[in-house]
Coordinates of C-alpha atoms and ligand atoms in Angstrom, one line a residue:
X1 CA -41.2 158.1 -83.3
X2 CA -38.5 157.4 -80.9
X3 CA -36.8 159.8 -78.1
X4 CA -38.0 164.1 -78.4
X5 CA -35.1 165.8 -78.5
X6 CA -35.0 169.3 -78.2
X7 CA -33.4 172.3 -80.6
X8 CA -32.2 175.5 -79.4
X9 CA -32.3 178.1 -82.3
X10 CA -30.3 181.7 -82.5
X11 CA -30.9 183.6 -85.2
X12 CA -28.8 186.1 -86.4
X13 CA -29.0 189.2 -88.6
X14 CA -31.6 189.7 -91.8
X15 CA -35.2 188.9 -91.9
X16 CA -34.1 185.9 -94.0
X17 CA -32.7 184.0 -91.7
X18 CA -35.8 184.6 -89.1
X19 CA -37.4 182.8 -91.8
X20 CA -34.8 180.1 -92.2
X21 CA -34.7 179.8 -88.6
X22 CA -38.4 178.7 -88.5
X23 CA -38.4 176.4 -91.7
X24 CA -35.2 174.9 -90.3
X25 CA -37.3 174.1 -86.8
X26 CA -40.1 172.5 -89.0
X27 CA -37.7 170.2 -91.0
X28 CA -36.0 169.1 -87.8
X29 CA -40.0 167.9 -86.3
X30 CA -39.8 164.6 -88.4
X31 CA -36.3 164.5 -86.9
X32 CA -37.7 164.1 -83.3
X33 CA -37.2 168.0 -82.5
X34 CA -38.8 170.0 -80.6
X35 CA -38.1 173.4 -79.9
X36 CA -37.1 174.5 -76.6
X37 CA -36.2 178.5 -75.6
X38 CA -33.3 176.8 -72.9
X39 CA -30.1 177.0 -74.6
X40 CA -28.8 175.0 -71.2
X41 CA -31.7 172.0 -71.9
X42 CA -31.0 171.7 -75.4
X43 CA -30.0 168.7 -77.2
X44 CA -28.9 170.4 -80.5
X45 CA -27.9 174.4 -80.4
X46 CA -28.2 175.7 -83.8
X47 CA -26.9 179.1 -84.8
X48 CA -28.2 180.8 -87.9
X49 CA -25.6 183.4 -88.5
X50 CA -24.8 187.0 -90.4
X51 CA -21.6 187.1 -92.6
X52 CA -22.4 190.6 -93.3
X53 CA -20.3 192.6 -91.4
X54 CA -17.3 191.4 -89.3
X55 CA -19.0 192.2 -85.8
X56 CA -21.8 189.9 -86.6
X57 CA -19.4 186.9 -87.1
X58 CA -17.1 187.6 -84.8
X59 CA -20.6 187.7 -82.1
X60 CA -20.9 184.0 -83.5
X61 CA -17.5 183.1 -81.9
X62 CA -17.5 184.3 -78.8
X63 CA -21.0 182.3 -79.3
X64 CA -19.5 179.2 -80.0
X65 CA -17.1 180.1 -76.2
X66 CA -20.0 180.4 -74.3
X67 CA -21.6 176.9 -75.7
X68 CA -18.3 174.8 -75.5
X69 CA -18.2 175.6 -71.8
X70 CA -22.4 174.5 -71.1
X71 CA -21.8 171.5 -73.8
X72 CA -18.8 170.5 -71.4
X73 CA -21.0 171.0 -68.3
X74 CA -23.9 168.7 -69.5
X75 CA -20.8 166.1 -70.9
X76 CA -20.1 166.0 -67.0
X77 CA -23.8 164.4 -66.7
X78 CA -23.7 162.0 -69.1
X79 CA -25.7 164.1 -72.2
X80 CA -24.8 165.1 -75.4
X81 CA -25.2 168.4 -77.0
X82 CA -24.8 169.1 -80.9
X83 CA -23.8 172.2 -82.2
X84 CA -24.5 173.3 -85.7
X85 CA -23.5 176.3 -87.1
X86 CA -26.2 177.5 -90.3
X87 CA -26.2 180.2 -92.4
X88 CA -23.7 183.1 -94.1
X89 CA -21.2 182.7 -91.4
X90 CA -21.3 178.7 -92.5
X91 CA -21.6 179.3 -96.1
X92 CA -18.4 181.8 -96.4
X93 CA -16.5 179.9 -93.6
X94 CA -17.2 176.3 -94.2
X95 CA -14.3 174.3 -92.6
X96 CA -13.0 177.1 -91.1
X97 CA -15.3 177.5 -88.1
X98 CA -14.8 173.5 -87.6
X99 CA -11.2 174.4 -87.1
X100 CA -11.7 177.6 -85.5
X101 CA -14.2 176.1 -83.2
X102 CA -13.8 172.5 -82.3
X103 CA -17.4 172.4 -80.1
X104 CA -19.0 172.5 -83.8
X105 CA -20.0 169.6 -84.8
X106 CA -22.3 170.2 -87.7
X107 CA -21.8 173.3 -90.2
X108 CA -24.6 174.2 -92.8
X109 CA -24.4 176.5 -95.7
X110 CA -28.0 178.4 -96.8
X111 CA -28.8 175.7 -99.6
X112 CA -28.4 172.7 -97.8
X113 CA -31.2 173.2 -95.3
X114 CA -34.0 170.9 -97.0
X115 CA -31.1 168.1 -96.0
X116 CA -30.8 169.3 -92.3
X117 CA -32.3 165.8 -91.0
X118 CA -29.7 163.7 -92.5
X119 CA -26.7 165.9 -92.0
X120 CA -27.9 166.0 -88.1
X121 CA -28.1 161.9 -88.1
X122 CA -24.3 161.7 -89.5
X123 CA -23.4 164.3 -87.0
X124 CA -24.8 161.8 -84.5
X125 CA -23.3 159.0 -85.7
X126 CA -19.7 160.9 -84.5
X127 CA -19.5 162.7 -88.0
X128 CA -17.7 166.2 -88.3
X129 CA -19.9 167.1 -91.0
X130 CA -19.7 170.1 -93.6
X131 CA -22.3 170.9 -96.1
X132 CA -21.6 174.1 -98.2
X133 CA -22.7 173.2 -101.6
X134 CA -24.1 176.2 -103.0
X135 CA -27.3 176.5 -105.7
X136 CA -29.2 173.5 -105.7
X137 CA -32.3 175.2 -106.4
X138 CA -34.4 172.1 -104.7
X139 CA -34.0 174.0 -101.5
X140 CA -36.8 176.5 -101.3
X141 CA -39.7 173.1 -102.6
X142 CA -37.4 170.4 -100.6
X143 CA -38.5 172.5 -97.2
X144 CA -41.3 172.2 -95.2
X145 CA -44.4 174.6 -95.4
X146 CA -44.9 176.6 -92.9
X147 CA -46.8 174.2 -89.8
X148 CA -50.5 175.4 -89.7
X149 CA -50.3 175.1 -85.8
X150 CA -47.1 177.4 -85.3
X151 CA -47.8 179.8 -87.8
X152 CA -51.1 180.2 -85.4
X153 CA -48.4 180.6 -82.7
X154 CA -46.8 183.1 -84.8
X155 CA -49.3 185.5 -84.8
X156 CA -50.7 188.0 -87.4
X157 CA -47.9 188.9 -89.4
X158 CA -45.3 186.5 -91.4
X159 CA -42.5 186.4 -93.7
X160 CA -42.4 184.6 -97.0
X161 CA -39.6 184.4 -98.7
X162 CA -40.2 184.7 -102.4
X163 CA -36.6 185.2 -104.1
X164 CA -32.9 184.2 -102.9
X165 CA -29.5 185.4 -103.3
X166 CA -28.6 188.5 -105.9
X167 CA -26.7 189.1 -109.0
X168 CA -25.8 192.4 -108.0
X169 CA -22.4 192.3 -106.1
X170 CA -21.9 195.5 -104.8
X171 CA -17.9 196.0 -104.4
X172 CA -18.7 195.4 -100.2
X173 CA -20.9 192.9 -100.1
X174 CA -20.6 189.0 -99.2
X175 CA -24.5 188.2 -100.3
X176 CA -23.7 186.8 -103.9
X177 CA -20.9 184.7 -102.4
X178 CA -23.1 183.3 -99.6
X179 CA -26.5 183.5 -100.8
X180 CA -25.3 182.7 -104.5
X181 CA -27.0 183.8 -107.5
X182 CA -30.6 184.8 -107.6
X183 CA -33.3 182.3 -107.8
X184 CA -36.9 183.2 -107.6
X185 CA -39.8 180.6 -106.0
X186 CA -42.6 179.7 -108.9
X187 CA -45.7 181.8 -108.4
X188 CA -48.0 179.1 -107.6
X189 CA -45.8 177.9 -104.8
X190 CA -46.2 181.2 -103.0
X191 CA -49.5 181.8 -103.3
X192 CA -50.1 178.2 -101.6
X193 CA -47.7 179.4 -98.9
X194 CA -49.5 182.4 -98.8
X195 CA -53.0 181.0 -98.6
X196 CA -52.0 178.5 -95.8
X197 CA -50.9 181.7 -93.6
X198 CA -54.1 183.6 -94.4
X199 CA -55.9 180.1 -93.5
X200 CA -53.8 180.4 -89.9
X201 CA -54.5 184.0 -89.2
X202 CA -52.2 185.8 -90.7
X203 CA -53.1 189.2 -91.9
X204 CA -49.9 190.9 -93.0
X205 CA -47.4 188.8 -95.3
X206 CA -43.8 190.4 -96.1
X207 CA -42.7 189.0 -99.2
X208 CA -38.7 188.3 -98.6
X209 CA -35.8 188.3 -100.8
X210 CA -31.9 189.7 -100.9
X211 CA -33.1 191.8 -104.2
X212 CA -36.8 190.9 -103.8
X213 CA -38.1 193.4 -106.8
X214 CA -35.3 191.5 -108.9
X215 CA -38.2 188.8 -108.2
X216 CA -38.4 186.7 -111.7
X217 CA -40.4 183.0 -110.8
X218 CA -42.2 181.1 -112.7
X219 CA -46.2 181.5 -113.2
X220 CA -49.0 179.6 -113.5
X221 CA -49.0 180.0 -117.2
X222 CA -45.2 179.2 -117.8
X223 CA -44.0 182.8 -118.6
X224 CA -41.6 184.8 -116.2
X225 CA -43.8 186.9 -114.1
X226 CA -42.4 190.4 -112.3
X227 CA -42.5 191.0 -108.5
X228 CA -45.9 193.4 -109.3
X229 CA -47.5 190.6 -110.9
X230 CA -47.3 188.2 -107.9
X231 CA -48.4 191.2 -105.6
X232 CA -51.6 191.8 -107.6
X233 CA -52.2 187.9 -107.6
X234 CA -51.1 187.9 -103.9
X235 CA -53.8 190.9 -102.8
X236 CA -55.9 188.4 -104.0
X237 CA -55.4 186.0 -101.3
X238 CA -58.7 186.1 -98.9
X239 CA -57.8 187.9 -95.5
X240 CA -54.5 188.8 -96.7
X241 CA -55.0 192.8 -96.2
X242 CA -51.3 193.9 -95.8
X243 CA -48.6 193.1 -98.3
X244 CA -44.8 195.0 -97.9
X245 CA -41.6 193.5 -99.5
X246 CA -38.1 194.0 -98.6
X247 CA -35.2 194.3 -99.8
X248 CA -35.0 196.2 -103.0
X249 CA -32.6 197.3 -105.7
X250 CA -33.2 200.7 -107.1
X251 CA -32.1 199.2 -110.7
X252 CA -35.2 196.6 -109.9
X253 CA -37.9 199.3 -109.1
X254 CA -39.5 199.2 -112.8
X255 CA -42.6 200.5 -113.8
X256 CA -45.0 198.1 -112.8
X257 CA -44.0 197.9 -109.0
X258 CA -44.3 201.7 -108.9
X259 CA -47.7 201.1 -110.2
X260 CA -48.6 198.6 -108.2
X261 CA -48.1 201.4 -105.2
X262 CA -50.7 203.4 -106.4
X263 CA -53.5 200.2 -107.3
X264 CA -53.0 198.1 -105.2
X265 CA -54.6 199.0 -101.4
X266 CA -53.0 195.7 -99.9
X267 CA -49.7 197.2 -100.8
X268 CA -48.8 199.2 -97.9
X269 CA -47.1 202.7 -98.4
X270 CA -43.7 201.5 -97.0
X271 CA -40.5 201.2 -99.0
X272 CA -36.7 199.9 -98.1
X273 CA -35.0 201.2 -100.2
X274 CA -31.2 201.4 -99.7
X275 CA -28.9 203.5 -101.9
X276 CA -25.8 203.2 -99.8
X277 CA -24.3 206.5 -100.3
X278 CA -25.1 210.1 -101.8
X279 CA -21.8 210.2 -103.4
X280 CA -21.8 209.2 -107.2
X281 CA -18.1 208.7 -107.3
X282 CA -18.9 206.3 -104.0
X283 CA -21.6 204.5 -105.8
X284 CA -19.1 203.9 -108.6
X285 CA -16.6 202.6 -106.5
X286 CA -19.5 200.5 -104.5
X287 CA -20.4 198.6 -108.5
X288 CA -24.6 200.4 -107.1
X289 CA -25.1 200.6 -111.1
X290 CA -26.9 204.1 -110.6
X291 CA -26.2 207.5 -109.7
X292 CA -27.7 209.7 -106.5
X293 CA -29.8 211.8 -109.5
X294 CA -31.4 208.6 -110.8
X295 CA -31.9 207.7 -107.3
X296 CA -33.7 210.8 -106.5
X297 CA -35.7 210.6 -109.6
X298 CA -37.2 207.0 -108.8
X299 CA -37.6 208.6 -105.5
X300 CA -40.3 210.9 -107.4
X301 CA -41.8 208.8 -109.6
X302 CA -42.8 206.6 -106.6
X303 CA -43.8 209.5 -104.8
X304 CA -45.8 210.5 -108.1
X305 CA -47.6 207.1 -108.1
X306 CA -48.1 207.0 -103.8
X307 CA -47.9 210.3 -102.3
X308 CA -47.6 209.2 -98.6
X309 CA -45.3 206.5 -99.3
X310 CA -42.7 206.1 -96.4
X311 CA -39.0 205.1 -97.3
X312 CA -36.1 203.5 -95.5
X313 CA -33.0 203.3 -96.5
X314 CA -29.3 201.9 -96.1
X315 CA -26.2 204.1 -95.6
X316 CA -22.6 202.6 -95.3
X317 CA -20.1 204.8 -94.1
X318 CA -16.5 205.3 -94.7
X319 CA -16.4 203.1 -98.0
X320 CA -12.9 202.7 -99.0
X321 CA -11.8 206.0 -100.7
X322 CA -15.0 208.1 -98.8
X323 CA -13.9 211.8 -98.6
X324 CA -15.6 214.5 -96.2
X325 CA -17.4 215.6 -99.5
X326 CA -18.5 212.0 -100.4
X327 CA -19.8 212.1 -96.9
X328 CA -21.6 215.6 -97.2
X329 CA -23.2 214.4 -100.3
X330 CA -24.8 211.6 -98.2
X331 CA -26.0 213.9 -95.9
X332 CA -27.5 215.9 -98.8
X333 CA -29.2 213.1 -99.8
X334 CA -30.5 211.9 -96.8
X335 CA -32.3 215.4 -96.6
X336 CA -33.9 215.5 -99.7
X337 CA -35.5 212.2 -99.8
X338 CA -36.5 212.6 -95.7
X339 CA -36.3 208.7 -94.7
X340 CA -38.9 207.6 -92.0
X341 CA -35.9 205.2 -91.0
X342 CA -32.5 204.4 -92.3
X343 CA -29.7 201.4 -91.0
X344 CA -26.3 203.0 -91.1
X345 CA -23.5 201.1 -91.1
X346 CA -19.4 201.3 -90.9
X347 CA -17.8 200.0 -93.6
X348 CA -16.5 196.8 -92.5
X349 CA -14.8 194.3 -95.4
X350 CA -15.6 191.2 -95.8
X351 CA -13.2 189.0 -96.8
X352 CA -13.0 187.9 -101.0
X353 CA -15.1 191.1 -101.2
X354 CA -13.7 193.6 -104.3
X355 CA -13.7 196.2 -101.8
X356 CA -11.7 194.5 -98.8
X357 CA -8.6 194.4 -100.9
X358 CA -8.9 198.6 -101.7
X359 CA -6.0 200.9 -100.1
X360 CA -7.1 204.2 -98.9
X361 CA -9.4 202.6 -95.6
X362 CA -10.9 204.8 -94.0
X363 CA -9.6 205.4 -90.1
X364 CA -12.1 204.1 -87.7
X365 CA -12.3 207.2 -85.8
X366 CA -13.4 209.5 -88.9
X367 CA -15.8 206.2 -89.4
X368 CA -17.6 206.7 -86.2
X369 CA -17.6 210.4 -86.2
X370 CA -19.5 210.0 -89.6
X371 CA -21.8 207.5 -88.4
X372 CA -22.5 209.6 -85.4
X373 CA -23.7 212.9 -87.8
X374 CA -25.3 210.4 -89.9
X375 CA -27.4 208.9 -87.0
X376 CA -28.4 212.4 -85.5
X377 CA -29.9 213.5 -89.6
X378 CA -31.7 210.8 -89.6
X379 CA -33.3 210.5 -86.2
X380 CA -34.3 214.2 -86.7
X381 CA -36.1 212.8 -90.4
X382 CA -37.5 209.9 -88.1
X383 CA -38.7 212.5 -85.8
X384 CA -40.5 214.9 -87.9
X385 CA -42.2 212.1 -90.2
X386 CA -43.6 210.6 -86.8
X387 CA -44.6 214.1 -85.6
X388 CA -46.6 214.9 -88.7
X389 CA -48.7 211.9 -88.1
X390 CA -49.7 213.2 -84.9
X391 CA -53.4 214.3 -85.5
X392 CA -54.1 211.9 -88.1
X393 CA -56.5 208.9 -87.9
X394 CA -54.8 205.8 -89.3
X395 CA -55.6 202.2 -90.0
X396 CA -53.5 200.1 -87.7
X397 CA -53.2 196.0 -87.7
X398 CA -52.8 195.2 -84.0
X399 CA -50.3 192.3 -83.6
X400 CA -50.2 191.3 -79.6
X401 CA -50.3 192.9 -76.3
X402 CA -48.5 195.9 -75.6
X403 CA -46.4 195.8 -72.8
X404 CA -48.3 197.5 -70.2
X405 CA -51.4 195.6 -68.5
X406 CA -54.2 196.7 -71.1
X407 CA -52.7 198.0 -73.5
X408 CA -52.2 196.9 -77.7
X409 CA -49.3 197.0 -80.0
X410 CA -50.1 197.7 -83.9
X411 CA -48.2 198.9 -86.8
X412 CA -49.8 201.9 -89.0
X413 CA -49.2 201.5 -92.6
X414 CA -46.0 202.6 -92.5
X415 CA -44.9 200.0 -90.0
X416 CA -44.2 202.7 -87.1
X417 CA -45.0 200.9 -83.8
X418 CA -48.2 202.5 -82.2
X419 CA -49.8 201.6 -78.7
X420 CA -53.5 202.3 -77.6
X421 CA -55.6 200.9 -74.6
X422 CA -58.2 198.3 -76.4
X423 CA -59.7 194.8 -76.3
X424 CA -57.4 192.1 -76.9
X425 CA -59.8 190.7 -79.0
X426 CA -59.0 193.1 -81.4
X427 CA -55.4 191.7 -82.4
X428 CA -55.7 190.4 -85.8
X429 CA -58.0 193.3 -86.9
X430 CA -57.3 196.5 -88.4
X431 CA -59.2 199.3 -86.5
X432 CA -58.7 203.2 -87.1
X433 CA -56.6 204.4 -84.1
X434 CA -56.1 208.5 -84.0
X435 CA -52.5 209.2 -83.2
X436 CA -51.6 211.1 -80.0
X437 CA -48.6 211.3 -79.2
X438 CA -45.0 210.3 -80.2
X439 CA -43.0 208.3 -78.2
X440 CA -39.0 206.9 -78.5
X441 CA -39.5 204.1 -80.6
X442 CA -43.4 204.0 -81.1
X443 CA -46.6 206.3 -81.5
X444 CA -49.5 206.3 -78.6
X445 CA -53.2 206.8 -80.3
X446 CA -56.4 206.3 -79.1
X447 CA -59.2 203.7 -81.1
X448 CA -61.1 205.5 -83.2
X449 CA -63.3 202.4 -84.7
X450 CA -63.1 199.6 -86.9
X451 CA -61.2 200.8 -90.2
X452 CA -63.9 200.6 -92.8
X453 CA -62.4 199.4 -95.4
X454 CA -59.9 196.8 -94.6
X455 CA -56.5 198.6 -96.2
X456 CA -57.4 201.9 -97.0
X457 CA -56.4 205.1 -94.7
X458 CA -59.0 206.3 -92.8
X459 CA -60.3 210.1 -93.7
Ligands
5AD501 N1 -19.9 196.8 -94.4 C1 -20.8 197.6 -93.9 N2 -22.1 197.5 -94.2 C2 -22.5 196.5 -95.1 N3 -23.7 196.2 -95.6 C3 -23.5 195.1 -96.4 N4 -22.2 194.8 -96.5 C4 -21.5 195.7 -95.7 C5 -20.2 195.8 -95.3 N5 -19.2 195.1 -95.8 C6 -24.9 196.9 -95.2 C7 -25.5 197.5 -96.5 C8 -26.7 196.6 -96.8 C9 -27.1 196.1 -95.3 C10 -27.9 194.9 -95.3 O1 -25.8 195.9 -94.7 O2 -26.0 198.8 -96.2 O3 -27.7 197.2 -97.4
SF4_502 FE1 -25.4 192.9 -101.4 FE2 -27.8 194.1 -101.8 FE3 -25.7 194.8 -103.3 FE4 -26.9 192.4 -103.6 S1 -27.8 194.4 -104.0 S2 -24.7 192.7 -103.5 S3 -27.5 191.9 -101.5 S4 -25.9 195.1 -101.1

């Protein structure tokens, strides 16, 4: 191999493109690549970006300021730096950002990653290059596995993406234009993935996906198999004990997944489940395919199946049209469902987007106001769900020190942050910690022993 360089990586936005970001590193390695955390040092800077609302493009730019002005500094000394600008931001602005920003050299759309070592070697060679083709579904077998070695590095928990893109198209959303339609990963390829991170360490695996429970690959025996079906075979996997997926459709949430909740122990009692808005005329208008009643009744049929089932949720507000009683409706919702967590978002359209062409936009001022009373319901729901865990003795998967000298950092099986003083040998082990107390953004709890059986809540 000739001359290491080194790669600078900034990821941006979803869960996704953390795992992108890290299957983009392990293509570049044949490449001559090694990661470095020095933007300044870097040889290639690579941004994996978020198309999904306007701020998080517009933090790409003034990216893209900062990084002409240290690619012009280490010009001064004789080196070269590449920029490369990857995901949704690259996908839905292709050429654009190349004219927008003349320090990119290299811009790379979601589906073009497996060619990421060739596309870098034209940019080399003085090339302006842009690669934006969209569905070649090589991409997901094309990439590198996971590498043994930094998965270790990674630690006890992982991503693994299982399903791309979505068929949906809500009215505000940019994912089917930049993502493209769905495409699920054959089974048997997952389960290899999946078997090489138990193999590394890794205890937890969060199955990934834009509509995840929409999840449709291919199985060992040829048929179509459903996103339950691979959990089951994935609980499977030896030293896997914690299975959660993210991000799911309500239209998607069939029988068998609601099932799997209540037989599967691996499957932790956590749900994202976004709805968006509690307004049915809203939900209309959005092209969500379901109604806040149908919402609310999946809501109890999961609850039926897993009784102490956490959920999280996704709220945009001030959707083009959104009046003070679309808004109170969402406030309505968000009380009788009682999220552990929710994201809330402004509206913000994205451009070739149903919605972005709408009249009636909603000021920004009644936006933030809305976002504001939104925020307050459902840190008060956060609040209470934490407080009621206070008391209880839980199983909890400690992931790396916490940040005080002596101290661990876990997640409880419904992925609240919790802190105890304990062995650090313990990380990578599920123990029973008794929860004490609740802090800002994470419980304390004292160890209470080695859960006894690996998944299940201890009594
Ligand atoms: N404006 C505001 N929020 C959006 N989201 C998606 N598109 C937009 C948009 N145009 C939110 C949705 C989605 C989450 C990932 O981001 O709530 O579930
Ligand atoms: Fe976007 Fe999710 Fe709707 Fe698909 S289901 S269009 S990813 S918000």
């Amino acid at each position: 191999m000739t001359d290491k360089r080194t790669v600078f990586v900034k990821t941006y936005g979803c869960q996704m493109n953390v795992y992108d970001s890290d299957r983009m590193t392990d293509a570049l390695v044949p490449a001559g690549y090694v990661s470095t955390d020095s933007i300044e040092t870097a040889d290639l800077v690579l941004l994996n970006t978020c198309h999904i609302r306007e701020k998080a493009a517009e933090k790409v730019y003034s990216e893209l300021g900062r990084i002409r002005l240290l690619k012009e500094e280490r010009a001064r000394s004789g080196r070269e730096t590449l920029v490369a600008v990857a995901g949704c931001v690259a996908q839905a602005e292709g050429a654009e950002i190349a004219a927008r920003a003349p320090v990119v050299d290299l811009v790379v759309g979601p589906q073009t990653y497996h060619r990421l070592p060739e596309l870098i070697a034209r940019a080399r060679n003085g090339e302006r290059v842009v690669e934006t083709e969209l569905a070649t579904e090589e991409k997901f077998e094309a990439l590198p596995a996971p590498a043994r070695e930094r998965t270790r590095a990674r630690g006890v928990t992982a991503f693994l993406t299982v399903q791309e893109g979505c068929d949906k198209f809500c009215a505000f959303c940019v994912v089917p234009y930049t993502r493209g339609a769905e495409v699920s990963r054959p089974v048997d390829r997952i389960v290899a993935e999946a078997e090489r991170l138990a193999g590394a360490g890794v205890r937890e695996v969060t199955l990934l996906g834009q509509n995840v429970n929409a999840y449709h690959g291919e199985g060992p025996d040829g048929s179509a198999w459903n996103l339950a079906r691979l959990v089951a075979r994935l609980a499977e996997v030896p030293g896997l004990d914690r299975l959660r997926y993210t991000t799911s459709h309500p239209r998607d949430m069939d029988d068998d997944l609601i099932a799997a909740h209540r037989d599967l122990p691996q499957l932790m009692p956590y749900l994202h489940l976004p709805v968006q808005s509690g307004s049915d005329r809203i939900l209309a208008a959005m092209n969500r395919k379901h109604t806040a009643a149908d919402y609310l009744r999946l809501i109890e049929r999961i609850r039926a199946a897993r009784p102490d089932i956490a959920l999280s949720g996704d709220f945009i507000v001030g959707f083009p049209g959104e009046t003070d009683a679309d808004f109170d409706a969402t406030l309505k919702l968000v009380d009788e469902v009682g999220y552990l967590s929710a994201f809330t978002f402004k509206y913000s359209p994205r451009p070739g987007t149903p919605a972005a062409g709408r009249r009636e936009q909603v000021p920004d001022a009644v936006m933030t106001e809305r976002l504001d009373r939104l925020q307050a319901l459902v840190n008060a729901h956060t609040r209470a769900f934490n407080q009621r865990t206070v008391g209880l003795t839980v199983p909890v998967l400690f992931e790396k020190p916490g940040r005080r000298p002596g101290q661990l950092s876990g997640r409880s099986p419904w992925l609240q942050a919790v802190h105890v003083s304990g062995d650090p040998a313990l990380i990578g082990r599920i123990v029973d910690v008794t929860i004490t107390a609740v802090g800002t953004n994470s419980l304390a709890g004292e160890i209470a022993g080695e859960a006894n059986s690996r998944t299940g809540i201890a009594s």
